[in-house]
Tab-separated table of C-alpha atoms and ligand atoms in Angstrom:
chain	number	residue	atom	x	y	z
A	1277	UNK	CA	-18.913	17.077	74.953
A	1278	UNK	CA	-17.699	14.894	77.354
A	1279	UNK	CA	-18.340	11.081	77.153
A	1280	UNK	CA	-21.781	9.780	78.787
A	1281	UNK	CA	-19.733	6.663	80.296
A	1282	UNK	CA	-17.153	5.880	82.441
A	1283	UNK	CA	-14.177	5.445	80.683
A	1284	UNK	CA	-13.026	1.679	81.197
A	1285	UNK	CA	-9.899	0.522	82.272
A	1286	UNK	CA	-6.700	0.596	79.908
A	1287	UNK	CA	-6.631	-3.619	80.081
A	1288	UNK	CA	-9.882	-3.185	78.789
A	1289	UNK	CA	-9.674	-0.494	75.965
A	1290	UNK	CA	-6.638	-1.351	74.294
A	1291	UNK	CA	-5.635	-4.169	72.099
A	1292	UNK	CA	-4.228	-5.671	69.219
A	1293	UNK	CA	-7.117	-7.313	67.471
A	1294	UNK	CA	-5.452	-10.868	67.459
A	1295	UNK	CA	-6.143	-12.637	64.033
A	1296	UNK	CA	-7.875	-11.063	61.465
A	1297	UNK	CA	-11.476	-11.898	60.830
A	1298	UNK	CA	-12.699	-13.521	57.790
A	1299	UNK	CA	-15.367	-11.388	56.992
A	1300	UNK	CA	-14.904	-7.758	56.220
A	1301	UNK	CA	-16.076	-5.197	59.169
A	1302	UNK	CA	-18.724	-3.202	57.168
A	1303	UNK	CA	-17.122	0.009	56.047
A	1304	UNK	CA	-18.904	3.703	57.519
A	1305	UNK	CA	-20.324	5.900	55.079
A	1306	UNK	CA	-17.963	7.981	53.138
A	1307	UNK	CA	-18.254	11.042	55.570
A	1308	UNK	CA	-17.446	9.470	58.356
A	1309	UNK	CA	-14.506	7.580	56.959
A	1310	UNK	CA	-13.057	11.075	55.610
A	1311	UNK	CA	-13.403	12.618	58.978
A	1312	UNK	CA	-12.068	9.852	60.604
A	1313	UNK	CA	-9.249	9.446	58.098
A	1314	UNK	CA	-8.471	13.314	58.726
A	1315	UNK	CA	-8.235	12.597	62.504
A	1316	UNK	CA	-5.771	10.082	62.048
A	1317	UNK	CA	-3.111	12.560	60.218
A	1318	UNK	CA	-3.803	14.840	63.117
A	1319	UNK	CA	-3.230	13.174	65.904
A	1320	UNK	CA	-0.199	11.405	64.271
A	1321	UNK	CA	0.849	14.823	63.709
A	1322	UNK	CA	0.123	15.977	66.990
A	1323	UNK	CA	1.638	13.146	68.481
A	1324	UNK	CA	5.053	13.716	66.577
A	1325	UNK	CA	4.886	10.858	64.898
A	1326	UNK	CA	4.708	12.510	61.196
A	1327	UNK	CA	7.983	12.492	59.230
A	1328	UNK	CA	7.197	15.777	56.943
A	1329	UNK	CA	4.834	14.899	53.652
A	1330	UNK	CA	6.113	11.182	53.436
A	1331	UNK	CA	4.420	8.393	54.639
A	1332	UNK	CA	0.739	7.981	54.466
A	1333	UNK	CA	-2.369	6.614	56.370
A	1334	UNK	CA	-4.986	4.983	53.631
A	1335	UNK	CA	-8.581	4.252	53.795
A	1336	UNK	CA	-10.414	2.370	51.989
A	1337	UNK	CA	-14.175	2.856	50.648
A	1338	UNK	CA	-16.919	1.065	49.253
A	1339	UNK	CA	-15.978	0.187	45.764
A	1340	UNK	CA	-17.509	2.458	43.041
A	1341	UNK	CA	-20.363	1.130	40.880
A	1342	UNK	CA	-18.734	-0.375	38.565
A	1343	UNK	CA	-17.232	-1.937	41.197
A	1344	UNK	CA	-14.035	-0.075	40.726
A	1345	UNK	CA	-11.688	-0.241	44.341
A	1346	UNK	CA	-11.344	3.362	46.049
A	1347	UNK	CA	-9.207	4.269	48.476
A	1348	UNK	CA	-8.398	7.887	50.505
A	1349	UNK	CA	-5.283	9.416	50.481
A	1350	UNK	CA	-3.622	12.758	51.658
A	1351	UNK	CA	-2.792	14.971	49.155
A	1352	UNK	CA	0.778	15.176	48.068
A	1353	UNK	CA	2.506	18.154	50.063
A	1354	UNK	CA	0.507	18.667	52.770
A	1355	UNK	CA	1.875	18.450	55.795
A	1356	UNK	CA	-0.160	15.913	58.068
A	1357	UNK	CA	-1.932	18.995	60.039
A	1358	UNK	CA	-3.402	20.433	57.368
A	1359	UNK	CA	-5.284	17.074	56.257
A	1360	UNK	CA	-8.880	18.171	56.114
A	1361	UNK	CA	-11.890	15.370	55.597
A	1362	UNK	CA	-12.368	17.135	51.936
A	1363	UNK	CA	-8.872	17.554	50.532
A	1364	UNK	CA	-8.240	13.891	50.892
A	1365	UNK	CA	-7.505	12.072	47.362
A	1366	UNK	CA	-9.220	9.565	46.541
A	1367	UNK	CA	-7.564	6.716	44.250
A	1368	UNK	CA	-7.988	3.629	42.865
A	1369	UNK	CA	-5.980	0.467	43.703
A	1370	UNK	CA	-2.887	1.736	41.031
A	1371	UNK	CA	-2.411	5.167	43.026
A	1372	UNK	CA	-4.297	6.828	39.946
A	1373	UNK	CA	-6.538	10.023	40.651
A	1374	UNK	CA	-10.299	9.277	40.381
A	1375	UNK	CA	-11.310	12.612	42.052
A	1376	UNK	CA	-8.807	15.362	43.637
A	1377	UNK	CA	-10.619	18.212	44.592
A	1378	UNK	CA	-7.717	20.698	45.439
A	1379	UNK	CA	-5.497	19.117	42.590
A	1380	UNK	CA	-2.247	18.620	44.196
A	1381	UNK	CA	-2.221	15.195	43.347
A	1382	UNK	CA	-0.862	11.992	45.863
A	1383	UNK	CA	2.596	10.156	46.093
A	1384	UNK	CA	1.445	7.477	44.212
A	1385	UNK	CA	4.649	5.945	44.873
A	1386	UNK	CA	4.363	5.901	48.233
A	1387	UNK	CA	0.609	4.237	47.561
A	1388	UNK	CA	2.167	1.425	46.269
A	1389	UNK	CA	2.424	-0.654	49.889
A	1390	UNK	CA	-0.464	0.550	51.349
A	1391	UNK	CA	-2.687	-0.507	47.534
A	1392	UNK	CA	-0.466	-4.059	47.870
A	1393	UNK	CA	-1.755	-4.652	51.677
A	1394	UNK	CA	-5.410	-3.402	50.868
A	1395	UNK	CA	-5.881	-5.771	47.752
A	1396	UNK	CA	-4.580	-9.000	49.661
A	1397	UNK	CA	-6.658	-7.590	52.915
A	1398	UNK	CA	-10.088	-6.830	52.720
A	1399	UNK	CA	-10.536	-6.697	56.211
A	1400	UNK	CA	-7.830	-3.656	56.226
A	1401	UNK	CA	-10.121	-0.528	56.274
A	1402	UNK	CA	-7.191	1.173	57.215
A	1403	UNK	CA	-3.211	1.065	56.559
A	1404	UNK	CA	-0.948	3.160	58.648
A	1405	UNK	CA	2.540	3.897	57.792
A	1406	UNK	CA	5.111	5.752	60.252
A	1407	UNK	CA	8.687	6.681	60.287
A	1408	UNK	CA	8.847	7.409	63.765
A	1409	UNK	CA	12.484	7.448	65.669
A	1410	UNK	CA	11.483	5.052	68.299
A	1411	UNK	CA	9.900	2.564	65.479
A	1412	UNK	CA	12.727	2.785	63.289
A	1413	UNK	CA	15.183	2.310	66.045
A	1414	UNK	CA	12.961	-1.020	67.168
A	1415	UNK	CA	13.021	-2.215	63.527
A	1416	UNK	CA	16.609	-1.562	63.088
A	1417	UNK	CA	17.625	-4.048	65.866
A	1418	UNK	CA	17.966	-8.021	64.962
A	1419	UNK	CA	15.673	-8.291	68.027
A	1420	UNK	CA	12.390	-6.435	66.949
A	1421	UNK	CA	10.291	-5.862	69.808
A	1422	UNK	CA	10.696	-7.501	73.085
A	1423	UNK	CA	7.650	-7.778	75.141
A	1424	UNK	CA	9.652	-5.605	78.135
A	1425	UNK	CA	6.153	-4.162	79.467
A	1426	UNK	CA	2.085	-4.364	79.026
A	1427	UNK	CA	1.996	-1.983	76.143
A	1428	UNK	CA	4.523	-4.335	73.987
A	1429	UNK	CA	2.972	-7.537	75.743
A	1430	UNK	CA	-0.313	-6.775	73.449
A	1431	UNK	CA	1.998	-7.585	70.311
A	1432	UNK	CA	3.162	-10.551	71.879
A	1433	UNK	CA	3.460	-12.959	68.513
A	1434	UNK	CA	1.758	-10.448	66.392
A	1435	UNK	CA	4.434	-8.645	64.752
A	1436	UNK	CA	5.277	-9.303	60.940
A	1437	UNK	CA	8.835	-8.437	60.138
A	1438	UNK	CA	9.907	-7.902	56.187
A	1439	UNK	CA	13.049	-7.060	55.356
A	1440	UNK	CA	14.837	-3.875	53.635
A	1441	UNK	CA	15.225	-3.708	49.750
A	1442	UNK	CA	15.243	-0.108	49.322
A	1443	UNK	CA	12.403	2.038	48.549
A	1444	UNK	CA	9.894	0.334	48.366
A	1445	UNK	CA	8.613	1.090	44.657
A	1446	UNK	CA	9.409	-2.431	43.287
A	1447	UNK	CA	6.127	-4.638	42.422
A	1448	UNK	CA	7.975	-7.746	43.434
A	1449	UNK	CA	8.991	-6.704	46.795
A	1450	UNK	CA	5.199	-5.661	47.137
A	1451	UNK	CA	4.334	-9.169	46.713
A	1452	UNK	CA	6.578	-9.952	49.452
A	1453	UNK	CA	5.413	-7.289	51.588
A	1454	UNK	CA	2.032	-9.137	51.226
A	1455	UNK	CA	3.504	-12.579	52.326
A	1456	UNK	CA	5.347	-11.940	55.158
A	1457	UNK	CA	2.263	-9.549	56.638
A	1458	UNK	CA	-0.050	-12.910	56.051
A	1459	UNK	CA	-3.139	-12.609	58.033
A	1460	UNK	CA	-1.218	-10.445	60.902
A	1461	UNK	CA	-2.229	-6.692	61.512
A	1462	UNK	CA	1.357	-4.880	62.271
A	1463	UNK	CA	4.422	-5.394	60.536
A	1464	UNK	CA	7.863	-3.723	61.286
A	1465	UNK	CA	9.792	-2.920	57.862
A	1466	UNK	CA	13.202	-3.794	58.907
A	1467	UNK	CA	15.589	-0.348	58.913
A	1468	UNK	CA	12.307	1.847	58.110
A	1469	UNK	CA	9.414	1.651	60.327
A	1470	UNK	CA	6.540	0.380	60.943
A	1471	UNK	CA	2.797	-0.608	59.451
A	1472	UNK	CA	-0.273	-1.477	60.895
A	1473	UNK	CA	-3.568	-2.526	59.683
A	1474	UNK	CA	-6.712	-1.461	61.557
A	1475	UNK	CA	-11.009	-2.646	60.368
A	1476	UNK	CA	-11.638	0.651	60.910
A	1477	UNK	CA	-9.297	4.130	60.998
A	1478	UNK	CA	-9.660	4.340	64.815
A	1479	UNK	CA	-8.324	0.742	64.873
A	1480	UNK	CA	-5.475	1.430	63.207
A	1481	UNK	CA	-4.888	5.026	64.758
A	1482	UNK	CA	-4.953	3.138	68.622
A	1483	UNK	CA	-2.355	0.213	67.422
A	1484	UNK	CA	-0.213	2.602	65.947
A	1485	UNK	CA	-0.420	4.710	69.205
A	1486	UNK	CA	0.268	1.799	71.650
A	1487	UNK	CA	2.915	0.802	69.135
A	1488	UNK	CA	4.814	3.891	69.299
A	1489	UNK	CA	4.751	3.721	73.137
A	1490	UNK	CA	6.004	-0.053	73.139
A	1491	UNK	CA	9.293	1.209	70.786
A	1492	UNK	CA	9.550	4.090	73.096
A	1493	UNK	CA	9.491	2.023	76.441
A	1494	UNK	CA	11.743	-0.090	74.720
A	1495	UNK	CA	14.434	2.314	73.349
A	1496	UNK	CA	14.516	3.921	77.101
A	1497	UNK	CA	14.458	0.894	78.836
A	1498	UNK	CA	16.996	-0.347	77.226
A	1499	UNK	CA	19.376	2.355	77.363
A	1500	UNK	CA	20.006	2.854	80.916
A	1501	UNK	CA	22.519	0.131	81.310
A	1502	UNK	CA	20.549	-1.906	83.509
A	1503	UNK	CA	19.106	-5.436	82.627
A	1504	UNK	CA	15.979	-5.854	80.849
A	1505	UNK	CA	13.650	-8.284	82.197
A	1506	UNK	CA	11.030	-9.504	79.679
A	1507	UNK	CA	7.727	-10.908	80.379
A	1508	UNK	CA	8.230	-14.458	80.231
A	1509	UNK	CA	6.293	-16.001	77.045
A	1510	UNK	CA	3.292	-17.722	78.687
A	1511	UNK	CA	2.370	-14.305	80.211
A	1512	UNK	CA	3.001	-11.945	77.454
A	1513	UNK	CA	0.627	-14.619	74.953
A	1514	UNK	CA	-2.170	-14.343	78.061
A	1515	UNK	CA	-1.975	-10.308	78.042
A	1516	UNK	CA	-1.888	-10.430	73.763
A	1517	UNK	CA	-4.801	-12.442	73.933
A	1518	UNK	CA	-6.701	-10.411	76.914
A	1519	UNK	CA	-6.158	-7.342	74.161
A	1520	UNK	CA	-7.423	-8.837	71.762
A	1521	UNK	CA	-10.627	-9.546	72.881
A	1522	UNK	CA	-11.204	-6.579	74.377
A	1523	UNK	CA	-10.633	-5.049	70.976
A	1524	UNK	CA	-12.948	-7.282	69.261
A	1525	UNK	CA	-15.369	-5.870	71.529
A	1526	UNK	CA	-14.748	-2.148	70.936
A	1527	UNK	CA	-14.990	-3.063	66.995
A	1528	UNK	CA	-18.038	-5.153	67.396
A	1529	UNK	CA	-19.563	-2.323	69.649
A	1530	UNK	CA	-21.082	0.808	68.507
A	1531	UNK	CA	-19.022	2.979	71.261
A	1532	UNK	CA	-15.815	3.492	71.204
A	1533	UNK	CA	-14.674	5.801	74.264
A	1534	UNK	CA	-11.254	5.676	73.039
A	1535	UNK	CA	-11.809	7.318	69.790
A	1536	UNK	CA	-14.181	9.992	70.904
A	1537	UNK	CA	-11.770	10.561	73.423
A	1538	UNK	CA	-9.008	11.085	70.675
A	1539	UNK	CA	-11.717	13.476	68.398
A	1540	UNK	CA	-12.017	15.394	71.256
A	1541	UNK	CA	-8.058	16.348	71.683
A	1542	UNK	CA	-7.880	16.845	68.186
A	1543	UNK	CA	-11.091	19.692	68.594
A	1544	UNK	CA	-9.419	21.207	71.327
A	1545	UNK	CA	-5.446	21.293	69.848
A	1546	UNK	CA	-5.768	20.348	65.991
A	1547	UNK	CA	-9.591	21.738	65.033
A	1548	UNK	CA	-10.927	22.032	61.896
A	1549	UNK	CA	-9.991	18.536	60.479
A	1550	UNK	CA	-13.063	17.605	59.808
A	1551	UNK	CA	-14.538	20.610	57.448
B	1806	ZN	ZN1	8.215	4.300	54.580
């Protein structure tokens, strides 16, 4: 189906979200955050931005009635394609299995970030973890990223940095983790990747894409020997903040052209994610 509106321009679809807000978006009903959660492996997948069965996009649901924390998770050993709304995992906050329909279990290792950011953020609905070349390259440089263009302007004094201790498995680097994200929304893991936090899955699916394109544009531009020429500061703080609004918008809005518009690829090149 295509979309009833005219699709807006890319200044005013795309954005970073600025600060976080203090109160929680209120979460979508458990359908629609498993479908959306399954459209996020996909188009990372399709995208090329998976690295095999390691690293992980959570979601977080309404807390059970005992008011127990649940979060989604893919099931360990599925590659990101063949996420499906109802083989996702759900856990609790320790990575332990409260209902696994296809049994495979998670990598509740690999939980343990994503459960550190989503207890210290309640206004994460969604963490999004990537190993991508271009990501790891940006957050193996001393530099991080520059704001060289519009798409890395949006992160313009956004970015959280946290430095590599090794796998990441160790409850005091977690804390740590939690401190240096503070109240921002993406982080690059020093000489690993990168991590974003969206209020909803599509959120966090459109930072991660603009993200990725910022590394890219950043690893090409600066390897053609020429001389990069960054925004200067007071500019690349007036496009991160012209981003962010718009994206409060989108998230305050019911419509969302962006993400149909991703839900549609993923029909077309990636269906069945959301049976
Ligand atoms: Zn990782």
């Amino acid at each position: 189906m295509m979309p009833s509106q005219v699709t807006p321009k890319p200044e005013e679809t795309m954005s970073l979200g600025g600060s976080s807000p203090a109160t929680p978006r209120r979460l979508k009903g458990e359908d629609e955050i498993r479908r959306d959660l399954a459209a996020a492996y996909r188009i990372i997948a399709l995208k090329g931005m998976d690295d095999g069965i390691y690293t992980h996009i959570s979601a977080r649901l309404a807390d059970g009635p005992s008011g127990q924390k649940r979060f989604l998770l893919n099931s360990f050993g599925l590659t990101f394609d063949e996420v499906t709304a109802s083989n996702l995992v759900t856990v609790d906050e320790s990575g332990s299995i409260l209902d696994d329909p296809y049994g495979s279990g998670v990598n509740a290792a690999g939980f343990t970030i994503h459960s550190a950011v989503h207890m210290a953020r309640h206004d994460a609905a969604c963490v999004l973890h990537t190993h991508t070349v271009a990501g790891v390259a940006t957050s193996s440089v001393k530099e991080g990223l520059l704001p060289l263009n519009q798409w890395s302007a949006q992160f313009h004094g956004a970015i959280a940095y946290h430095g590599y201790e090794g796998i990441a498995l160790d409850l005091e680097e977690r804390a740590r983790i939690v401190a240096d994200l503070g109240t921002l929304n993406v982080m690059m893991l020093r000489n690993h990747g990168t991590l974003v936090c969206g209020q909803s899955v599509a959120e966090a699916v459109k930072l991660a894409l603009n993200l990725e394109r910022s590394c890219r544009a950043q690893v090409a531009a600066l390897s053609m020997g020429l001389t990069p020429d960054p925004l200067p500061e007071d500019l690349a703080a007036h496009t991160a903040q012209q981003y962010a609004r718009a994206y409060e918008r989108t998230e305050a809005s019911d419509s969302d052209p962006e993400w149909d518009a991703i839900l549609r690829l993923i029909d077309r090149q990636a269906p069945g994610y959301d049976i």
